[in-house]
XYZ file of C-alpha atoms in Angstrom:
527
model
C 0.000 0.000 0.000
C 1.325 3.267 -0.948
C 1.518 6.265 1.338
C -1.233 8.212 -0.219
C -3.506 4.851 0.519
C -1.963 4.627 4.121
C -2.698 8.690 4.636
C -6.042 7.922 3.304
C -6.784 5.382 5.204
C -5.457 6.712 8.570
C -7.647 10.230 7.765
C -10.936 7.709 7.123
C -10.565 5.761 10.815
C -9.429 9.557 12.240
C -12.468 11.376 11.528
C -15.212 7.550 11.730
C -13.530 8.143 15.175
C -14.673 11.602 15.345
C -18.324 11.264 14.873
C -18.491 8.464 16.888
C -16.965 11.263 19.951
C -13.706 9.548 20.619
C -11.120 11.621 22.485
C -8.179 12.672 20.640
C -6.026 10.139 22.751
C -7.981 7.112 21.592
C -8.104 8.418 18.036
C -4.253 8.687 18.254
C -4.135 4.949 19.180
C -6.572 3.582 17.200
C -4.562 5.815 14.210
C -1.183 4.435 15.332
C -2.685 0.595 15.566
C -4.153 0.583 12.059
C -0.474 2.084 10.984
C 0.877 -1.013 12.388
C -1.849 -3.475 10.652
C -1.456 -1.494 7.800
C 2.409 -1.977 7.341
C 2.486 -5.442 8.135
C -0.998 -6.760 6.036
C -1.596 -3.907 3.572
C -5.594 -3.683 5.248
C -7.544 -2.687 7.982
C -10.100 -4.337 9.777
C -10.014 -0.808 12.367
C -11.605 0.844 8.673
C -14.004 -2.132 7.970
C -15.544 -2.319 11.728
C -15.802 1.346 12.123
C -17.577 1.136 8.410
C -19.954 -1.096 10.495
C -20.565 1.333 12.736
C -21.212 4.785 10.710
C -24.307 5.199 8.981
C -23.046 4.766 5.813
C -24.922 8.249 4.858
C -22.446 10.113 7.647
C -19.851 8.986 5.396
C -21.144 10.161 2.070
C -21.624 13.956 3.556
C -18.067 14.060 4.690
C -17.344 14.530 1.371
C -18.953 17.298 1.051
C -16.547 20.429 1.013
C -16.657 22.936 4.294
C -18.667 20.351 6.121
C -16.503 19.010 8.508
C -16.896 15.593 11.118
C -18.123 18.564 13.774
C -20.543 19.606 11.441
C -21.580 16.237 10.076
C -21.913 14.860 13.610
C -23.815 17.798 14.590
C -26.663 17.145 11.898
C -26.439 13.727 13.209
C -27.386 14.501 16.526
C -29.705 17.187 16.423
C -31.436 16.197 13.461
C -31.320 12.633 13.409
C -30.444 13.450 9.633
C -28.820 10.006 8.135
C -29.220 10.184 4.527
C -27.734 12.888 1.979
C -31.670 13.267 0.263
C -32.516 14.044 4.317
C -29.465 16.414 4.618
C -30.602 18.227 0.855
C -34.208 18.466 2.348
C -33.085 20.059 5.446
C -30.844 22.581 3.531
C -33.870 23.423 1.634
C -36.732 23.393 3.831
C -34.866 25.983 6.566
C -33.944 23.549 9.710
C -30.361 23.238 8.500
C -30.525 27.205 8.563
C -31.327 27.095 12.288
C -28.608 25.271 13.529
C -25.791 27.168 16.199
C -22.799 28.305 13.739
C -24.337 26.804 10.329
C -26.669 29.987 8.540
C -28.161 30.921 5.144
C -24.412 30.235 3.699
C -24.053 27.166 5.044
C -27.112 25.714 4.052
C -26.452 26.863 0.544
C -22.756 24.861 0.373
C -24.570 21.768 1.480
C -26.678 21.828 -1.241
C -23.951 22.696 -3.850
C -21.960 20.382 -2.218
C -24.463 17.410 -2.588
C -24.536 18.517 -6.303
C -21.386 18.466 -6.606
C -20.693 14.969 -5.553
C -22.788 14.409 -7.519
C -21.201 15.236 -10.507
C -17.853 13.769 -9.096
C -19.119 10.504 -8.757
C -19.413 8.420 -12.247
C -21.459 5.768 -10.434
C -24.339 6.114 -7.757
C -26.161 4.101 -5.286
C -29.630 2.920 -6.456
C -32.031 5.008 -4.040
C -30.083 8.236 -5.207
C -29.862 7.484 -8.866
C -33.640 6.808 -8.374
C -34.117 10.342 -6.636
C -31.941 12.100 -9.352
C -34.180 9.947 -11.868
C -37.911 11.283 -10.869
C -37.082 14.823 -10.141
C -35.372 14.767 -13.465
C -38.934 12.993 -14.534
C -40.660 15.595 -13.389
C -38.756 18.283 -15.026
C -38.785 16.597 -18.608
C -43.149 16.013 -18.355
C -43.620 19.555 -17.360
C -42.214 21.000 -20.863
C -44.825 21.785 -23.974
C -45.373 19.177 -26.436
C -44.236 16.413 -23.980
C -47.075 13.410 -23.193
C -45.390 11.105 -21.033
C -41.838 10.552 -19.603
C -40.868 6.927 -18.897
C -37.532 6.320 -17.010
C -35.584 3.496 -17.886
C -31.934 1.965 -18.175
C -30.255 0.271 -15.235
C -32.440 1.903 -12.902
C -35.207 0.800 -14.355
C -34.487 -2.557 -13.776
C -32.316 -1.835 -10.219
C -29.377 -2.251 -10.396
C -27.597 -2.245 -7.285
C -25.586 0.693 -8.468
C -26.154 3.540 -11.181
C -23.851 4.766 -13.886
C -26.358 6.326 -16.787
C -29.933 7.714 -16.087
C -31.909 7.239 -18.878
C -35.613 8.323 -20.209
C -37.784 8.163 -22.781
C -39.661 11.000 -23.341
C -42.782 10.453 -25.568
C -43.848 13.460 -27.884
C -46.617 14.721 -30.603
C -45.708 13.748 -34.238
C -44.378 16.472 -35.365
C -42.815 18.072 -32.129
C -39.666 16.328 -32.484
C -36.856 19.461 -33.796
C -39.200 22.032 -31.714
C -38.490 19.391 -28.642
C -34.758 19.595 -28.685
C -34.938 22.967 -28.494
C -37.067 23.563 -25.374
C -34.841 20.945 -23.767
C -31.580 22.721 -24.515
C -33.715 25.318 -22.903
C -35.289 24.138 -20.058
C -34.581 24.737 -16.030
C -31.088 23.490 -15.043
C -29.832 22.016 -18.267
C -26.508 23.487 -19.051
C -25.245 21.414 -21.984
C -27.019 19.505 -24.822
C -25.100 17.224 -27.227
C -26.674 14.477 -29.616
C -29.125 14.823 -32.011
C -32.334 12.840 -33.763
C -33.610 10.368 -31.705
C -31.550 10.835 -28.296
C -29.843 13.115 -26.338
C -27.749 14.106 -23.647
C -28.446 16.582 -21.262
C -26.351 17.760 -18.117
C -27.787 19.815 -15.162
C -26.404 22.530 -12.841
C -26.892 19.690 -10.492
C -24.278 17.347 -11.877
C -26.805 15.012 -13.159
C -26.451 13.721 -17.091
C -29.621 12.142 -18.294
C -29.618 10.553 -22.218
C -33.128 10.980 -23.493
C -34.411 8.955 -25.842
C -37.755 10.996 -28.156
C -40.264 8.912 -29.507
C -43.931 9.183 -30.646
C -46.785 7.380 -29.465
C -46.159 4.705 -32.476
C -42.842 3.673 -31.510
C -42.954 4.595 -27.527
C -42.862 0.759 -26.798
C -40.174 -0.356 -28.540
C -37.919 2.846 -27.480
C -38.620 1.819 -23.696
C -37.366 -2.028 -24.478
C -34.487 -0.822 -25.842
C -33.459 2.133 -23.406
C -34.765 -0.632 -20.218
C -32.882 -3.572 -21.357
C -29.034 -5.212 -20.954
C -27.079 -5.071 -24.432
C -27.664 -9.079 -24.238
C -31.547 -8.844 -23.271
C -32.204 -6.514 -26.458
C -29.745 -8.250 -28.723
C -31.965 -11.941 -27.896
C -35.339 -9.774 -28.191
C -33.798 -8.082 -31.500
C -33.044 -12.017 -32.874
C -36.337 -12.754 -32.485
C -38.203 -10.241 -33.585
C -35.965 -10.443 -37.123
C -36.752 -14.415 -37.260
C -40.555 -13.821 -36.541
C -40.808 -10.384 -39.405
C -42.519 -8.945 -36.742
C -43.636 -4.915 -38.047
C -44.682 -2.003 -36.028
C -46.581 0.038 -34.315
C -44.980 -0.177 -31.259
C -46.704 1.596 -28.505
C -46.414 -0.637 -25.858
C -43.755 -2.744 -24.549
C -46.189 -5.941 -24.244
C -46.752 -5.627 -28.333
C -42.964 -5.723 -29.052
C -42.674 -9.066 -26.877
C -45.475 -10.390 -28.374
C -43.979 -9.901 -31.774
C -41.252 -12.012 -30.497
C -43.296 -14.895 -29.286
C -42.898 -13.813 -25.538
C -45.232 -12.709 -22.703
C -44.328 -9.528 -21.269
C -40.930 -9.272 -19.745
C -40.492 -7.408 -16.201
C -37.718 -4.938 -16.182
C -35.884 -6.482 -13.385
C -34.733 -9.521 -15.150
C -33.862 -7.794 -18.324
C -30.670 -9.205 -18.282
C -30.139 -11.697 -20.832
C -29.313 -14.319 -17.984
C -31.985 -17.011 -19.401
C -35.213 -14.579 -19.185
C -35.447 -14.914 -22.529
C -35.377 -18.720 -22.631
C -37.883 -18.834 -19.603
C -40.531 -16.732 -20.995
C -40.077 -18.326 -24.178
C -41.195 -21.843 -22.401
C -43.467 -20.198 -20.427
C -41.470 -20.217 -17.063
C -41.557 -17.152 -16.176
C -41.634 -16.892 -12.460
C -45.117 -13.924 -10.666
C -42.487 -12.179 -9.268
C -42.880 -10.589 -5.520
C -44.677 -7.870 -5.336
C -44.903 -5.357 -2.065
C -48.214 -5.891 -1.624
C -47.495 -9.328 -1.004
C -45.623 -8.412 2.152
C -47.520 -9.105 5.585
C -44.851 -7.803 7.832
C -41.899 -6.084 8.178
C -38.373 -7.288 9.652
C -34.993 -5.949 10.721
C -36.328 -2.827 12.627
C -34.278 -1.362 15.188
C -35.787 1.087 18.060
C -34.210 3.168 20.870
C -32.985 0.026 22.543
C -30.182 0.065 20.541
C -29.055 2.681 17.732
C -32.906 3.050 16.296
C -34.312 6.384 17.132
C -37.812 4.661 17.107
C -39.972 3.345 20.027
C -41.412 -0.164 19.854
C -44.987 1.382 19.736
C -44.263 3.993 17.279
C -42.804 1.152 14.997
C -46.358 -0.512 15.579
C -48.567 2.225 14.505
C -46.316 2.943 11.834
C -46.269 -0.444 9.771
C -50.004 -0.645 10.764
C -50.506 3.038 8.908
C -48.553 1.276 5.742
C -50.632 -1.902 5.969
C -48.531 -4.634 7.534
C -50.016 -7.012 10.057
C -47.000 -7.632 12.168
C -43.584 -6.393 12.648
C -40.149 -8.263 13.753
C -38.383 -5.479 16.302
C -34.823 -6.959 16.274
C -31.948 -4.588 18.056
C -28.330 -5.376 18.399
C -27.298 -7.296 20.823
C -25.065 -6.996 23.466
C -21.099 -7.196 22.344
C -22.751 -4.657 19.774
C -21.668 -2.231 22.380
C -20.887 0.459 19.422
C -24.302 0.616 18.579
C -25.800 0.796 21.978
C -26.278 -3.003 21.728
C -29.697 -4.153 24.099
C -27.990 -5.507 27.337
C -29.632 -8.663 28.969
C -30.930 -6.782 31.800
C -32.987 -5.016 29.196
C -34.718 -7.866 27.686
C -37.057 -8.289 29.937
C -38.491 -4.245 30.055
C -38.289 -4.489 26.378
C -40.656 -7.528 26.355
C -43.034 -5.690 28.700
C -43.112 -3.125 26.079
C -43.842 -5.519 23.333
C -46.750 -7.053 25.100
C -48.106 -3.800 26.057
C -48.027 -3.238 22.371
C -49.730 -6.104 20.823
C -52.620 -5.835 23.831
C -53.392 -2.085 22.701
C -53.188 -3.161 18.870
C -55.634 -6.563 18.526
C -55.628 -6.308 14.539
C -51.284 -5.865 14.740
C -48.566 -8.273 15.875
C -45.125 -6.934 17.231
C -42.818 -9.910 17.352
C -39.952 -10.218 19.758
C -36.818 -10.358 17.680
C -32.948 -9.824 17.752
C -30.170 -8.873 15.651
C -27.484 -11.503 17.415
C -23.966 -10.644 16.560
C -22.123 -14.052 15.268
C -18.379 -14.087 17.601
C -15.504 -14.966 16.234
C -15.750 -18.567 16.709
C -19.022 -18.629 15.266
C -21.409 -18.699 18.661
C -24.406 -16.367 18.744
C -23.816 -13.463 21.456
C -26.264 -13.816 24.454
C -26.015 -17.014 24.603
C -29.282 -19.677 25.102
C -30.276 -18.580 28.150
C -31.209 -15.035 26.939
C -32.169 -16.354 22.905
C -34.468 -18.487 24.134
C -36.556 -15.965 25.029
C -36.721 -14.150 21.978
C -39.315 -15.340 18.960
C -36.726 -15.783 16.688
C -33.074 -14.359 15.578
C -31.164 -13.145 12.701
C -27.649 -13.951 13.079
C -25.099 -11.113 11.664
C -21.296 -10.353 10.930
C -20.292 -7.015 12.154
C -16.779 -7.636 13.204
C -13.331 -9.328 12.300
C -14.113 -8.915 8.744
C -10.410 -9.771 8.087
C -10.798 -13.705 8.519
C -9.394 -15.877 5.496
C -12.322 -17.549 3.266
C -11.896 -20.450 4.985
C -11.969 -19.243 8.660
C -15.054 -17.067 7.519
C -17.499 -19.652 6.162
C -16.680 -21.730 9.126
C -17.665 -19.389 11.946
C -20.974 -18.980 9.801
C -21.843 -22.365 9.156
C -21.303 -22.872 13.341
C -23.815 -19.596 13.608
C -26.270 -21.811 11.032
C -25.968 -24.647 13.626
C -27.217 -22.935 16.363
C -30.777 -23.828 16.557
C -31.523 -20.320 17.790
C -30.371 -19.048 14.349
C -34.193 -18.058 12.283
C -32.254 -15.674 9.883
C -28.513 -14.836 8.144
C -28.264 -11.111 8.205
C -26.738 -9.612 5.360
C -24.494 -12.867 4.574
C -21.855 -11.111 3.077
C -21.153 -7.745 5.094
C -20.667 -5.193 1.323
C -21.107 -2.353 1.661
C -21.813 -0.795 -2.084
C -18.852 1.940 -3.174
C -17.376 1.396 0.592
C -16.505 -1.728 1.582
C -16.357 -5.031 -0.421
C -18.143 -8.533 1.067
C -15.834 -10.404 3.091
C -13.981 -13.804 1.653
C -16.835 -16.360 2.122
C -17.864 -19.490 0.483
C -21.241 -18.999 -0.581
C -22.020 -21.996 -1.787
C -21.374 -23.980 1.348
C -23.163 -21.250 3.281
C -26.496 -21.379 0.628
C -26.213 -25.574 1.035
C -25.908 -25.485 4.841
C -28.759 -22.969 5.581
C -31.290 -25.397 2.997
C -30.541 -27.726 4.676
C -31.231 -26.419 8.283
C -33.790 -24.848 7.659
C -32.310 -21.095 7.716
C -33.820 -18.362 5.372
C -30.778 -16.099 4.353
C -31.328 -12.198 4.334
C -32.323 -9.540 1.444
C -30.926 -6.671 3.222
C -32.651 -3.797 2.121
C -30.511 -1.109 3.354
C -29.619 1.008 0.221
C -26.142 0.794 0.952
C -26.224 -2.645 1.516
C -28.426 -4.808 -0.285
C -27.116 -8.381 0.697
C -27.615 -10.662 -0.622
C -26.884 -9.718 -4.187
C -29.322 -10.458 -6.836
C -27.094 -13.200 -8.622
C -26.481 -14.817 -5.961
C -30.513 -15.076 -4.798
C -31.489 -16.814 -8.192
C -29.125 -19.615 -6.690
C -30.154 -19.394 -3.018
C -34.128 -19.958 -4.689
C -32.471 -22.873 -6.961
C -31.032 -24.435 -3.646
C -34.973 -23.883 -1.730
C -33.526 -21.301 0.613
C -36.421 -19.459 2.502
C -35.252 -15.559 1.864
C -36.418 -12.702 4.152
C -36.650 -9.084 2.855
C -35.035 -6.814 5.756
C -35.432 -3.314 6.132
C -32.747 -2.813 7.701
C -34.100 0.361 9.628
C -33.516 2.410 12.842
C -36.121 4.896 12.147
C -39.713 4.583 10.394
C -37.942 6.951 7.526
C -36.419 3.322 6.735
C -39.356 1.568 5.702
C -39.325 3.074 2.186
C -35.690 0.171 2.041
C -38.592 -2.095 1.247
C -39.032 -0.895 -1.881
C -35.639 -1.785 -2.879
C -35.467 -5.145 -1.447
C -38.169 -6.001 -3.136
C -36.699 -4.982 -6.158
C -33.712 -6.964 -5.392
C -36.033 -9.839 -4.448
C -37.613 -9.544 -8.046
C -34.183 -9.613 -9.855
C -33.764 -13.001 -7.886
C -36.208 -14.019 -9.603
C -38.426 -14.445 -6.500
C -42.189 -15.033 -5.980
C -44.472 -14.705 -2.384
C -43.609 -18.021 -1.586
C -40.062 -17.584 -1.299
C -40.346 -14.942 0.702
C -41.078 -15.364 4.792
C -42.835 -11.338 4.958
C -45.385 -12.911 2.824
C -46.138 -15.426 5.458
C -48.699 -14.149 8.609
C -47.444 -13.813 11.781
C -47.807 -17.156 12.533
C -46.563 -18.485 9.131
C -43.265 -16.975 9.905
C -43.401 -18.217 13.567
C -43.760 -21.663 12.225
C -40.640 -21.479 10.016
C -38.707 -19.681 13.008
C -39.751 -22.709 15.320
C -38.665 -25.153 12.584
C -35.093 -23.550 11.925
């Protein structure tokens, strides 16, 4: 590792330290440890635990210029602000503003700041590229002549992370050469290249969008092309030259058709056998979120949530759910305020005193059990026998050799306390990459105990990836779709692991939040 890497690293753990409200002595000795583990193994685990620890948002707004790990953690604290859309919101909507030492200036760096990273960045996390996407949307459907705005590309069919945003604007016959012109002119776009049927355009907000013009007549076929992988549309485009199939195009379903194929969903437009599948009519009915019953992977103010058990309850009641599975840390989680066993019990009391005001809503008694080094769940039986069920997690020594790795896993699997495998490979997207772990063995060991394996939906996480689910389904591993979420903010991470559950290739059955209460009780009790 090279100094600038070492300096780099060393600034990273420095200011994690920071915002967690280390003292400058312990940040000098955690800094002069991970000096050490740098020079002698070229990594450090100090970075990847501390990773663990930040909201992965925190991270993102360090990099925003003049807002320093005081100011960052400030936001933190007195706004509960996680998220850089949170932090834009608050610049905008005055409580940034209102802060001691921060001001009308400040609030206006922050949100030339986000921009800017924006621009910086060539790639983007999924929930951002989607925000970027529909206020973008919104813009492009508001100008004359335009009667419908589609978006499409890799976001479209969510992908984990975004390089291109891409739309389809549909237009009048006729409007085409008057279009291009009010979008070189519209709000925010600074630069217009291309020409004919697709353009580029790029905002004062560092955003690029290519736009793709069609009419009403060939509006369908535009959106399969601008949606789909270079393999999906080259397979489609085979088929459609074998069959002579001829316009109008106006809907995506009459291109497939053409083809020989029922309509294709966007998430597995991949060229990865879809094709083949819907050809032979084995296309899977993907998961949908109203399929979802309940909710999982919810952490409250017992730990690092900021949410209280019954505010959790009226919450996923408001959005529809029947139950919901609280599940803090535990207790070597001590980073993250992990729930100590002497609060079990007055959490419990707070649980039943939630499920006897709420007769129509179930609030199950969960955990988030850290997995130890040598593969035991923390607690212990004694204390996880009391709780309805458990997802078993990695959040430290993520420096372990493949080998060491899938071992202490597969020991977590065997515990018979172990209902769920929490994010089974610890990524986290443009941060930190998964941990050396045999997958396979891991997929093959939970089938056969009976262990679903975790969709976590965190946006900066979701684990398991979508290639890998398509094998965990082929194995008949149960899969649960976790929010991952320490406010009620979070539930909207259900969104996107359902879209990861969809480019799995998943249906409702495979899926334990499709189950009732007691459905998912009787797999817990089984694993």
């Amino acid at each position: 590792m090279d100094k600038l890497a070492v300096r780099s690293v060393l600034e990273h753990i420095a200011a994690f330290l920071e915002l967690k409200g280390e003292s400058a002595p312990r940040v000098r000795l955690y800094r002069d440890a991970a000096r050490r583990e740098l020079a002698a193994t070229g990594r450090s685990a100090t970075l990847d635990e501390l990773r663990e620890q930040i909201p992965p948002g925190l991270v993102e707004m360090l990099g925003i210029p003049g807002l320093g790990v005081g100011k960052v953690r400030q936001i933190h604290e007195r706004l509960h602000i996680e998220s850089l859309a949170e932090l834009e919101d608050a610049a905008a909507d005055g409580r940034l503003t209102a802060l001691p030492r921060f001001g009308r200036k400040t609030a206006a760096n922050v949100r030339k700041g986000i921009a800017a990273l924006r621009q910086a960045s060539a790639f983007r996390l999924l929930h951002h590229a989607l925000d970027e996407a529909q206020g973008i949307a919104q813009g492009l459907a508001a100008l004359e002549g335009v009667r419908r705005v589609d978006i499409a590309g890799s976001a479209r069919r969510r992908l984990e992370i975004i390089r291109d945003l891409e739309f389809v604007v549909v237009h009048a016959d006729g409007m085409r050469e008057a279009l291009v012109k009010r979008l070189d002119d519209a709000p925010g776009v600074i630069e217009l290249a291309g020409k004919e049927g697709a353009v580029t355009l790029r905002f004062t907000s560092g955003a690029v969008a290519r736009v793709f013009l069609a009419t009403e007549a060939d509006a369908g076929l535009a959106l399969v092309h601008a949606t789909g992988s270079s393999d999906h549309v080259a397979q489609l485009e085979a088929r459609l030259t074998s069959g002579g199939g001829a316009g109008p195009w106006s809907d995506e379903e009459t291109v497939y058709r053409a083809a020989g194929l029922p309509w294709i969903p966007p998430e597995l437009r991949e060229g990865m056998g879809e094709i083949e599948a819907a050809a032979a009519g084995r296309l899977p009915r993907l998961l949908e979120q109203r399929d979802l019953k309940g909710v999982l992977h919810c952490h409250t103010n017992y730990s690092d949530g900021t949410t209280t058990v019954a505010e959790w309850a009226d919450a996923c009641r408001a959005a529809g759910y029947e139950w919901i599975g609280i599940t803090d840390h535990s207790e070597s989680s001590a980073y993250a305020g992990g729930l100590r066993s002497a609060d079990v019990t007055r959490q419990h009391a707070e649980i039943d005193a939630a499920n006897r005001r709420r007769g129509d809503f179930r609030v199950l008694k969960g955990v988030e059990a850290d997995i130890l080094a040598d593969g035991s769940l923390d607690y212990g039986p004694a204390v996880l026998d009391r709780f309805d069920f458990v997802i078993a997690s990695i959040h430290t020594r993520f420096g372990m050799t493949e080998a060491e790795m899938t071992e202490r896993v597969l020991r977590a699997l065997d515990d018979p306390h172990t209902t769920i495998l929490g994010h089974p490979t610890g990524r986290l997207l443009l941060a930190r990459d998964p941990y050396a772990i045999d997958l396979e063995r891991v997929l093959h060991h939970a089938a056969q105990r009976g262990v679903a394996v975790e969709v976590n939906a965190d946006p900066h996480r979701l684990d398991l990836d979508w290639r890998m689910l398509r094998r965990a389904r082929e194995l008949g591993v149960s899969i649960s779709l976790g929010a991952d979420a320490h406010s009620v903010a979070g539930l909207t991470n259900v969104a996107l692991g359902v879209g990861v559950a969809r480019k799995g290739w998943l249906t409702a059955e495979d899926v334990l939040n499709a189950r009732d209460a007691e459905g998912f009780l009787a797999h817990a009790t089984f694993a």
